[in-house]
């Protein structure tokens, strides 16, 4: 009898601890109007003003990168246009000791973490390495395979806990990644070992051309945490204030030893998956238009202007700072890269095999003959 009682699940406590809110947390609506929330407080106005400047820079990076693709200076660019609030909030809530594990769509988040924009785009330019030192800013290389970075993130978080470090790991992914086995394995391992990691899903409604309705029938993606004992929460992904409140709370809980947290941001992929995609093949403009009105920059602009915190000079300063970043991107990525063929053979083995040395010597000889 006592053994059975030990394993009895009290449904009420489970709902309180694990289930997300019925509606996504929203502190500022699309008209710039503030709303009180019983659990989450509005961030300080100056914090939001700093976030506004980062949103403007993030939007400019997205637009400039798109132009660089059309000019042949980038091989590909998965834009986060319209999702900038998620990108910025994910790093604003982190401390210097924390780690960020980004996907291929999280360029703006990486830059907001302090990584040089040109180094950030090196991978998408077509180089073989990530372009930056992951340890300098505690930002892992951008992951192209879906959800594989989540397992790496959990490993880093688990190691930090074992070493007694005050580290939280922010693991980014999209809604498509939640259909991958790696997502579920990462949540289960993190929950069992109470790894201090925040799984942050940017639900932009599409996995390339597959709509969310074809991926899952769960009430929300945040509900998926309950199967692993991971608390879930939902937030309006275009509301920087709501995201800062929800993600800030999740990071604090993970740091306090409460184990992994799962946050789903409801947002929308305004542009195509990448420059190689034609979104008109699977959705029409009428679907996109409402999301343009929910733009994260417009709503924060309206809110902060109404408070008197954001004036014309502050907006112009944010625009000037964003243009400075765009100028640096254009100048840096217009420089021609001289690839070194010898790099083909580097970093494959600690000690190169005889076959590899033979191939490298053969290529070097061929190249030398061309120069004669």
CSV table of C-alpha atoms in Angstrom, one decimal:
chain,number,residue,atom,x,y,z
A,1,UNK,CA,0.0,0.0,0.0
A,2,UNK,CA,2.8,2.4,1.0
A,3,UNK,CA,4.7,1.6,-2.2
A,4,UNK,CA,1.7,2.3,-4.3
A,5,UNK,CA,1.2,5.7,-2.6
A,6,UNK,CA,4.8,6.6,-3.3
A,7,UNK,CA,4.1,6.4,-7.0
A,8,UNK,CA,0.7,8.0,-7.0
A,9,UNK,CA,0.7,11.2,-9.2
A,10,UNK,CA,-1.2,14.1,-7.8
A,11,UNK,CA,-2.7,15.6,-11.0
A,12,UNK,CA,-3.2,19.0,-9.5
A,13,UNK,CA,0.4,19.5,-8.6
A,14,UNK,CA,1.5,18.2,-11.9
A,15,UNK,CA,-0.6,20.8,-13.7
A,16,UNK,CA,0.8,23.5,-11.5
A,17,UNK,CA,4.4,22.5,-12.0
A,18,UNK,CA,4.5,21.4,-15.6
A,19,UNK,CA,1.7,22.7,-17.8
A,20,UNK,CA,2.1,25.9,-19.7
A,21,UNK,CA,-0.4,28.7,-19.5
A,22,UNK,CA,-3.6,28.4,-21.6
A,23,UNK,CA,-2.6,31.5,-23.6
A,24,UNK,CA,0.9,32.8,-24.5
A,25,UNK,CA,2.2,35.3,-22.1
A,26,UNK,CA,1.8,38.8,-23.6
A,27,UNK,CA,2.7,42.0,-21.8
A,28,UNK,CA,2.6,44.4,-24.8
A,29,UNK,CA,0.1,43.8,-27.5
A,30,UNK,CA,0.5,44.6,-31.2
A,31,UNK,CA,-0.9,48.1,-30.7
A,32,UNK,CA,1.7,48.9,-28.1
A,33,UNK,CA,-0.7,48.6,-25.2
A,34,UNK,CA,0.6,47.2,-21.9
A,35,UNK,CA,-1.3,44.4,-20.1
A,36,UNK,CA,-0.9,43.2,-16.6
A,37,UNK,CA,-0.1,39.5,-16.0
A,38,UNK,CA,-0.8,37.6,-12.7
A,39,UNK,CA,2.6,35.9,-12.8
A,40,UNK,CA,5.0,38.0,-14.9
A,41,UNK,CA,6.0,41.6,-14.4
A,42,UNK,CA,6.8,44.2,-17.1
A,43,UNK,CA,10.6,44.7,-17.5
A,44,UNK,CA,12.0,48.1,-16.7
A,45,UNK,CA,11.5,50.7,-19.4
A,46,UNK,CA,15.3,51.3,-19.9
A,47,UNK,CA,15.8,47.6,-20.4
A,48,UNK,CA,13.2,47.6,-23.1
A,49,UNK,CA,14.7,50.7,-24.7
A,50,UNK,CA,18.0,48.8,-24.9
A,51,UNK,CA,16.2,45.9,-26.4
A,52,UNK,CA,14.6,48.2,-29.0
A,53,UNK,CA,18.0,49.3,-30.3
A,54,UNK,CA,19.0,45.7,-30.6
A,55,UNK,CA,15.8,44.8,-32.5
A,56,UNK,CA,16.5,47.6,-35.0
A,57,UNK,CA,20.1,46.3,-35.5
A,58,UNK,CA,18.8,42.7,-35.8
A,59,UNK,CA,16.3,43.7,-38.5
A,60,UNK,CA,19.0,45.5,-40.4
A,61,UNK,CA,21.3,42.5,-40.3
A,62,UNK,CA,18.5,40.3,-41.7
A,63,UNK,CA,17.8,42.8,-44.6
A,64,UNK,CA,21.5,43.3,-45.3
A,65,UNK,CA,22.3,39.5,-45.3
A,66,UNK,CA,19.4,39.0,-47.8
A,67,UNK,CA,21.0,41.6,-50.1
A,68,UNK,CA,24.4,39.9,-49.8
A,69,UNK,CA,22.8,36.6,-50.9
A,70,UNK,CA,21.4,38.3,-54.0
A,71,UNK,CA,24.9,39.7,-54.7
A,72,UNK,CA,26.5,36.3,-54.4
A,73,UNK,CA,28.4,37.2,-51.3
A,74,UNK,CA,26.6,34.7,-49.1
A,75,UNK,CA,25.8,31.1,-50.1
A,76,UNK,CA,22.5,31.1,-48.2
A,77,UNK,CA,20.7,33.0,-45.4
A,78,UNK,CA,17.8,31.8,-43.3
A,79,UNK,CA,16.3,35.1,-42.2
A,80,UNK,CA,14.7,35.7,-38.8
A,81,UNK,CA,12.8,38.7,-40.1
A,82,UNK,CA,9.9,39.2,-37.8
A,83,UNK,CA,11.4,36.9,-35.2
A,84,UNK,CA,13.9,39.4,-33.9
A,85,UNK,CA,12.3,39.6,-30.5
A,86,UNK,CA,13.0,35.9,-29.9
A,87,UNK,CA,16.6,36.4,-31.1
A,88,UNK,CA,17.3,39.3,-28.8
A,89,UNK,CA,15.5,38.1,-25.7
A,90,UNK,CA,17.3,34.8,-25.8
A,91,UNK,CA,20.6,36.5,-25.2
A,92,UNK,CA,19.4,39.5,-23.0
A,93,UNK,CA,18.5,37.0,-20.2
A,94,UNK,CA,21.9,35.3,-20.2
A,95,UNK,CA,24.9,36.1,-18.0
A,96,UNK,CA,28.5,36.1,-19.1
A,97,UNK,CA,29.0,32.6,-17.7
A,98,UNK,CA,26.1,31.1,-19.7
A,99,UNK,CA,26.2,29.4,-23.1
A,100,UNK,CA,24.1,29.8,-26.2
A,101,UNK,CA,23.5,26.9,-28.7
A,102,UNK,CA,22.0,28.4,-31.9
A,103,UNK,CA,20.6,27.0,-35.1
A,104,UNK,CA,21.2,28.2,-38.7
A,105,UNK,CA,18.4,30.8,-38.3
A,106,UNK,CA,19.9,32.5,-35.2
A,107,UNK,CA,22.4,34.8,-36.7
A,108,UNK,CA,20.9,37.9,-35.0
A,109,UNK,CA,21.0,36.1,-31.6
A,110,UNK,CA,24.7,35.3,-32.1
A,111,UNK,CA,25.6,38.9,-33.0
A,112,UNK,CA,23.6,40.2,-30.0
A,113,UNK,CA,25.7,37.9,-27.8
A,114,UNK,CA,28.8,39.9,-28.9
A,115,UNK,CA,30.2,37.8,-31.8
A,116,UNK,CA,31.6,39.8,-34.7
A,117,UNK,CA,28.9,40.0,-37.5
A,118,UNK,CA,31.3,39.0,-40.2
A,119,UNK,CA,32.7,36.1,-38.3
A,120,UNK,CA,29.1,35.1,-37.6
A,121,UNK,CA,28.3,34.9,-41.3
A,122,UNK,CA,31.4,33.0,-42.3
A,123,UNK,CA,29.7,29.7,-42.2
A,124,UNK,CA,26.8,30.9,-44.3
A,125,UNK,CA,29.3,32.3,-46.7
A,126,UNK,CA,30.4,28.8,-47.4
A,127,UNK,CA,33.5,28.3,-45.4
A,128,UNK,CA,34.2,25.0,-43.6
A,129,UNK,CA,34.3,26.4,-40.1
A,130,UNK,CA,32.0,28.4,-37.9
A,131,UNK,CA,34.0,31.6,-38.3
A,132,UNK,CA,34.3,32.4,-34.6
A,133,UNK,CA,35.8,31.0,-31.4
A,134,UNK,CA,32.9,29.3,-29.5
A,135,UNK,CA,34.7,29.7,-26.2
A,136,UNK,CA,35.2,33.5,-26.5
A,137,UNK,CA,31.6,34.4,-26.1
A,138,UNK,CA,30.3,31.0,-25.1
A,139,UNK,CA,28.3,30.5,-28.3
A,140,UNK,CA,28.4,27.1,-30.0
A,141,UNK,CA,28.7,26.9,-33.8
A,142,UNK,CA,25.4,27.3,-35.7
A,143,UNK,CA,23.8,23.9,-36.2
A,144,UNK,CA,22.3,23.1,-39.6
A,145,UNK,CA,21.0,19.5,-38.8
A,146,UNK,CA,17.8,19.8,-36.9
A,147,UNK,CA,17.9,19.4,-33.1
A,148,UNK,CA,21.5,17.9,-32.9
A,149,UNK,CA,22.6,21.0,-31.0
A,150,UNK,CA,20.1,20.3,-28.2
A,151,UNK,CA,22.0,17.2,-27.2
A,152,UNK,CA,25.3,19.1,-27.2
A,153,UNK,CA,23.6,21.8,-25.1
A,154,UNK,CA,22.5,19.3,-22.5
A,155,UNK,CA,25.9,17.8,-22.3
A,156,UNK,CA,27.5,21.2,-21.6
A,157,UNK,CA,24.8,22.0,-19.0
A,158,UNK,CA,25.3,18.6,-17.3
A,159,UNK,CA,29.0,19.0,-17.2
A,160,UNK,CA,28.6,22.5,-15.7
A,161,UNK,CA,26.4,21.1,-13.0
A,162,UNK,CA,28.8,18.3,-12.2
A,163,UNK,CA,31.6,20.9,-11.9
A,164,UNK,CA,29.5,23.1,-9.6
A,165,UNK,CA,29.5,26.0,-12.1
A,166,UNK,CA,26.9,28.7,-12.1
A,167,UNK,CA,26.1,28.2,-15.8
A,168,UNK,CA,22.8,28.0,-17.7
A,169,UNK,CA,22.6,26.9,-21.3
A,170,UNK,CA,20.1,28.4,-23.7
A,171,UNK,CA,19.3,25.8,-26.4
A,172,UNK,CA,17.5,27.3,-29.4
A,173,UNK,CA,15.4,25.3,-31.9
A,174,UNK,CA,12.4,25.7,-34.2
A,175,UNK,CA,9.1,23.9,-34.3
A,176,UNK,CA,10.4,21.5,-36.9
A,177,UNK,CA,13.1,20.3,-34.5
A,178,UNK,CA,10.4,19.1,-32.1
A,179,UNK,CA,9.6,16.4,-34.6
A,180,UNK,CA,13.1,15.0,-34.3
A,181,UNK,CA,14.2,12.2,-32.0
A,182,UNK,CA,17.1,14.3,-30.7
A,183,UNK,CA,14.7,16.8,-29.2
A,184,UNK,CA,13.0,14.2,-27.1
A,185,UNK,CA,16.3,12.5,-26.1
A,186,UNK,CA,17.7,15.9,-25.0
A,187,UNK,CA,14.6,16.7,-22.9
A,188,UNK,CA,14.6,13.3,-21.2
A,189,UNK,CA,18.4,13.3,-20.4
A,190,UNK,CA,18.2,16.9,-19.1
A,191,UNK,CA,15.2,16.1,-16.9
A,192,UNK,CA,16.7,12.9,-15.4
A,193,UNK,CA,20.0,14.7,-14.6
A,194,UNK,CA,18.4,18.1,-13.8
A,195,UNK,CA,20.7,19.8,-16.3
A,196,UNK,CA,20.4,23.6,-16.1
A,197,UNK,CA,19.2,24.2,-19.7
A,198,UNK,CA,16.4,26.2,-21.1
A,199,UNK,CA,15.0,24.7,-24.3
A,200,UNK,CA,13.7,27.7,-26.3
A,201,UNK,CA,11.4,26.8,-29.3
A,202,UNK,CA,10.8,29.5,-31.8
A,203,UNK,CA,7.5,28.3,-33.3
A,204,UNK,CA,7.3,30.2,-36.6
A,205,UNK,CA,4.6,27.8,-37.9
A,206,UNK,CA,6.7,26.2,-40.6
A,207,UNK,CA,9.3,23.5,-41.0
A,208,UNK,CA,10.5,24.7,-44.4
A,209,UNK,CA,7.1,24.0,-46.3
A,210,UNK,CA,5.5,21.8,-43.7
A,211,UNK,CA,2.9,23.7,-41.5
A,212,UNK,CA,2.7,23.1,-37.8
A,213,UNK,CA,-0.7,21.4,-38.2
A,214,UNK,CA,1.1,18.6,-40.2
A,215,UNK,CA,3.7,18.1,-37.5
A,216,UNK,CA,1.8,17.7,-34.3
A,217,UNK,CA,-1.7,17.7,-32.7
A,218,UNK,CA,-0.4,18.5,-29.2
A,219,UNK,CA,-2.2,21.5,-27.5
A,220,UNK,CA,1.1,23.4,-27.8
A,221,UNK,CA,4.7,22.5,-28.2
A,222,UNK,CA,5.3,23.6,-24.6
A,223,UNK,CA,3.0,20.8,-23.6
A,224,UNK,CA,5.6,18.3,-24.8
A,225,UNK,CA,7.6,18.9,-21.7
A,226,UNK,CA,5.1,17.2,-19.4
A,227,UNK,CA,6.0,13.8,-20.7
A,228,UNK,CA,9.6,14.2,-19.4
A,229,UNK,CA,8.8,16.2,-16.2
A,230,UNK,CA,10.0,19.4,-17.7
A,231,UNK,CA,8.0,22.6,-16.9
A,232,UNK,CA,6.6,24.3,-20.0
A,233,UNK,CA,5.6,27.9,-20.7
A,234,UNK,CA,4.3,29.8,-23.7
A,235,UNK,CA,5.0,33.4,-24.8
A,236,UNK,CA,4.0,35.8,-27.6
A,237,UNK,CA,7.2,35.5,-29.7
A,238,UNK,CA,6.7,39.1,-31.1
A,239,UNK,CA,6.5,40.7,-27.6
A,240,UNK,CA,10.0,41.4,-26.3
A,241,UNK,CA,8.7,42.3,-22.9
A,242,UNK,CA,6.8,39.0,-22.5
A,243,UNK,CA,9.7,37.0,-23.8
A,244,UNK,CA,12.1,38.7,-21.3
A,245,UNK,CA,9.8,38.0,-18.4
A,246,UNK,CA,9.2,34.3,-19.3
A,247,UNK,CA,12.8,33.5,-20.4
A,248,UNK,CA,14.2,35.4,-17.5
A,249,UNK,CA,12.1,33.4,-15.1
A,250,UNK,CA,13.2,30.1,-16.9
A,251,UNK,CA,16.8,31.0,-16.7
A,252,UNK,CA,16.5,31.9,-13.0
A,253,UNK,CA,14.8,28.6,-12.2
A,254,UNK,CA,17.4,26.6,-14.1
A,255,UNK,CA,20.2,28.4,-12.3
A,256,UNK,CA,18.5,27.8,-8.9
A,257,UNK,CA,18.7,24.0,-9.5
A,258,UNK,CA,15.1,23.4,-10.6
A,259,UNK,CA,16.3,21.5,-13.7
A,260,UNK,CA,15.5,22.1,-17.4
A,261,UNK,CA,12.8,24.5,-18.6
A,262,UNK,CA,10.9,24.5,-21.9
A,263,UNK,CA,9.6,27.7,-23.4
A,264,UNK,CA,7.6,28.0,-26.7
A,265,UNK,CA,7.5,31.4,-28.4
A,266,UNK,CA,4.6,31.9,-30.9
A,267,UNK,CA,5.9,33.8,-33.8
A,268,UNK,CA,5.9,33.6,-37.6
A,269,UNK,CA,8.4,33.1,-40.4
A,270,UNK,CA,7.5,36.2,-42.5
A,271,UNK,CA,10.0,35.4,-45.3
A,272,UNK,CA,10.8,32.2,-47.1
A,273,UNK,CA,12.7,29.4,-45.4
A,274,UNK,CA,15.9,30.6,-47.2
A,275,UNK,CA,16.7,32.2,-50.5
A,276,UNK,CA,16.5,28.7,-52.1
A,277,UNK,CA,12.8,28.4,-51.1
A,278,UNK,CA,9.6,29.8,-52.8
A,279,UNK,CA,7.0,30.3,-50.1
A,280,UNK,CA,4.3,31.1,-52.6
A,281,UNK,CA,4.2,27.4,-53.4
A,282,UNK,CA,2.6,26.5,-50.1
A,283,UNK,CA,1.1,29.7,-48.6
A,284,UNK,CA,-0.5,32.9,-49.8
A,285,UNK,CA,-0.1,36.5,-48.9
A,286,UNK,CA,-3.3,36.7,-46.9
A,287,UNK,CA,-1.8,34.4,-44.3
A,288,UNK,CA,1.3,36.6,-44.0
A,289,UNK,CA,-0.4,40.0,-43.8
A,290,UNK,CA,-1.8,39.7,-40.2
A,291,UNK,CA,1.7,38.9,-38.9
A,292,UNK,CA,3.1,42.1,-40.4
A,293,UNK,CA,0.8,44.0,-38.0
A,294,UNK,CA,2.2,42.0,-35.1
A,295,UNK,CA,5.8,43.2,-35.8
A,296,UNK,CA,8.0,43.2,-32.7
A,297,UNK,CA,9.6,46.5,-33.5
A,298,UNK,CA,6.4,48.4,-34.2
A,299,UNK,CA,4.7,47.4,-31.0
A,300,UNK,CA,7.7,48.2,-28.8
A,301,UNK,CA,8.2,51.5,-30.6
A,302,UNK,CA,4.6,52.4,-29.8
A,303,UNK,CA,4.8,51.4,-26.2
A,304,UNK,CA,8.1,53.1,-25.4
A,305,UNK,CA,7.1,56.3,-27.4
A,306,UNK,CA,3.9,56.4,-25.3
A,307,UNK,CA,5.9,56.2,-22.1
A,308,UNK,CA,8.1,59.1,-23.3
A,309,UNK,CA,11.2,56.8,-23.1
A,310,UNK,CA,11.8,56.7,-26.8
A,311,UNK,CA,12.0,59.9,-28.8
A,312,UNK,CA,13.0,60.8,-32.3
A,313,UNK,CA,16.7,61.2,-31.4
A,314,UNK,CA,16.8,57.8,-29.7
A,315,UNK,CA,15.2,56.2,-32.8
A,316,UNK,CA,17.7,57.9,-35.1
A,317,UNK,CA,20.6,56.8,-32.9
A,318,UNK,CA,19.3,53.2,-33.1
A,319,UNK,CA,19.1,53.5,-36.9
A,320,UNK,CA,22.6,54.9,-37.1
A,321,UNK,CA,24.0,52.1,-35.0
A,322,UNK,CA,22.2,49.5,-37.2
A,323,UNK,CA,23.5,51.1,-40.4
A,324,UNK,CA,27.1,51.0,-38.9
A,325,UNK,CA,26.7,47.2,-38.5
A,326,UNK,CA,25.3,46.9,-42.0
A,327,UNK,CA,28.2,48.9,-43.5
A,328,UNK,CA,30.7,46.6,-41.7
A,329,UNK,CA,28.9,43.6,-43.1
A,330,UNK,CA,29.0,44.9,-46.7
A,331,UNK,CA,32.7,45.9,-46.5
A,332,UNK,CA,33.8,42.7,-44.8
A,333,UNK,CA,31.9,40.3,-47.0
A,334,UNK,CA,32.8,42.0,-50.2
A,335,UNK,CA,36.4,41.1,-49.6
A,336,UNK,CA,37.5,38.2,-51.8
A,337,UNK,CA,38.5,35.1,-49.9
A,338,UNK,CA,41.5,33.1,-51.1
A,339,UNK,CA,40.8,29.5,-50.2
A,340,UNK,CA,43.8,27.3,-49.3
A,341,UNK,CA,43.4,23.9,-50.9
A,342,UNK,CA,45.7,22.4,-48.2
A,343,UNK,CA,42.9,23.0,-45.6
A,344,UNK,CA,41.1,20.0,-47.2
A,345,UNK,CA,43.4,17.7,-45.2
A,346,UNK,CA,43.5,19.6,-41.9
A,347,UNK,CA,41.7,18.7,-38.7
A,348,UNK,CA,40.7,15.3,-39.9
A,349,UNK,CA,43.0,13.3,-37.7
A,350,UNK,CA,45.3,14.2,-34.8
A,351,UNK,CA,48.0,12.3,-36.8
A,352,UNK,CA,47.3,12.3,-40.5
A,353,UNK,CA,47.1,8.8,-42.1
A,354,UNK,CA,49.7,7.8,-44.7
A,355,UNK,CA,46.9,7.9,-47.3
A,356,UNK,CA,46.0,11.4,-46.3
A,357,UNK,CA,49.6,12.6,-46.4
A,358,UNK,CA,49.9,11.0,-49.9
A,359,UNK,CA,46.8,12.7,-51.2
A,360,UNK,CA,48.0,16.1,-49.8
A,361,UNK,CA,51.4,15.7,-51.4
A,362,UNK,CA,49.7,14.8,-54.7
A,363,UNK,CA,47.5,17.9,-54.6
A,364,UNK,CA,50.4,20.1,-53.7
A,365,UNK,CA,52.4,18.7,-56.6
A,366,UNK,CA,49.5,19.3,-59.0
A,367,UNK,CA,49.1,22.9,-57.8
A,368,UNK,CA,52.8,23.6,-58.1
A,369,UNK,CA,52.8,22.3,-61.7
A,370,UNK,CA,49.9,24.8,-62.6
A,371,UNK,CA,52.0,27.7,-61.3
A,372,UNK,CA,54.9,26.9,-63.6
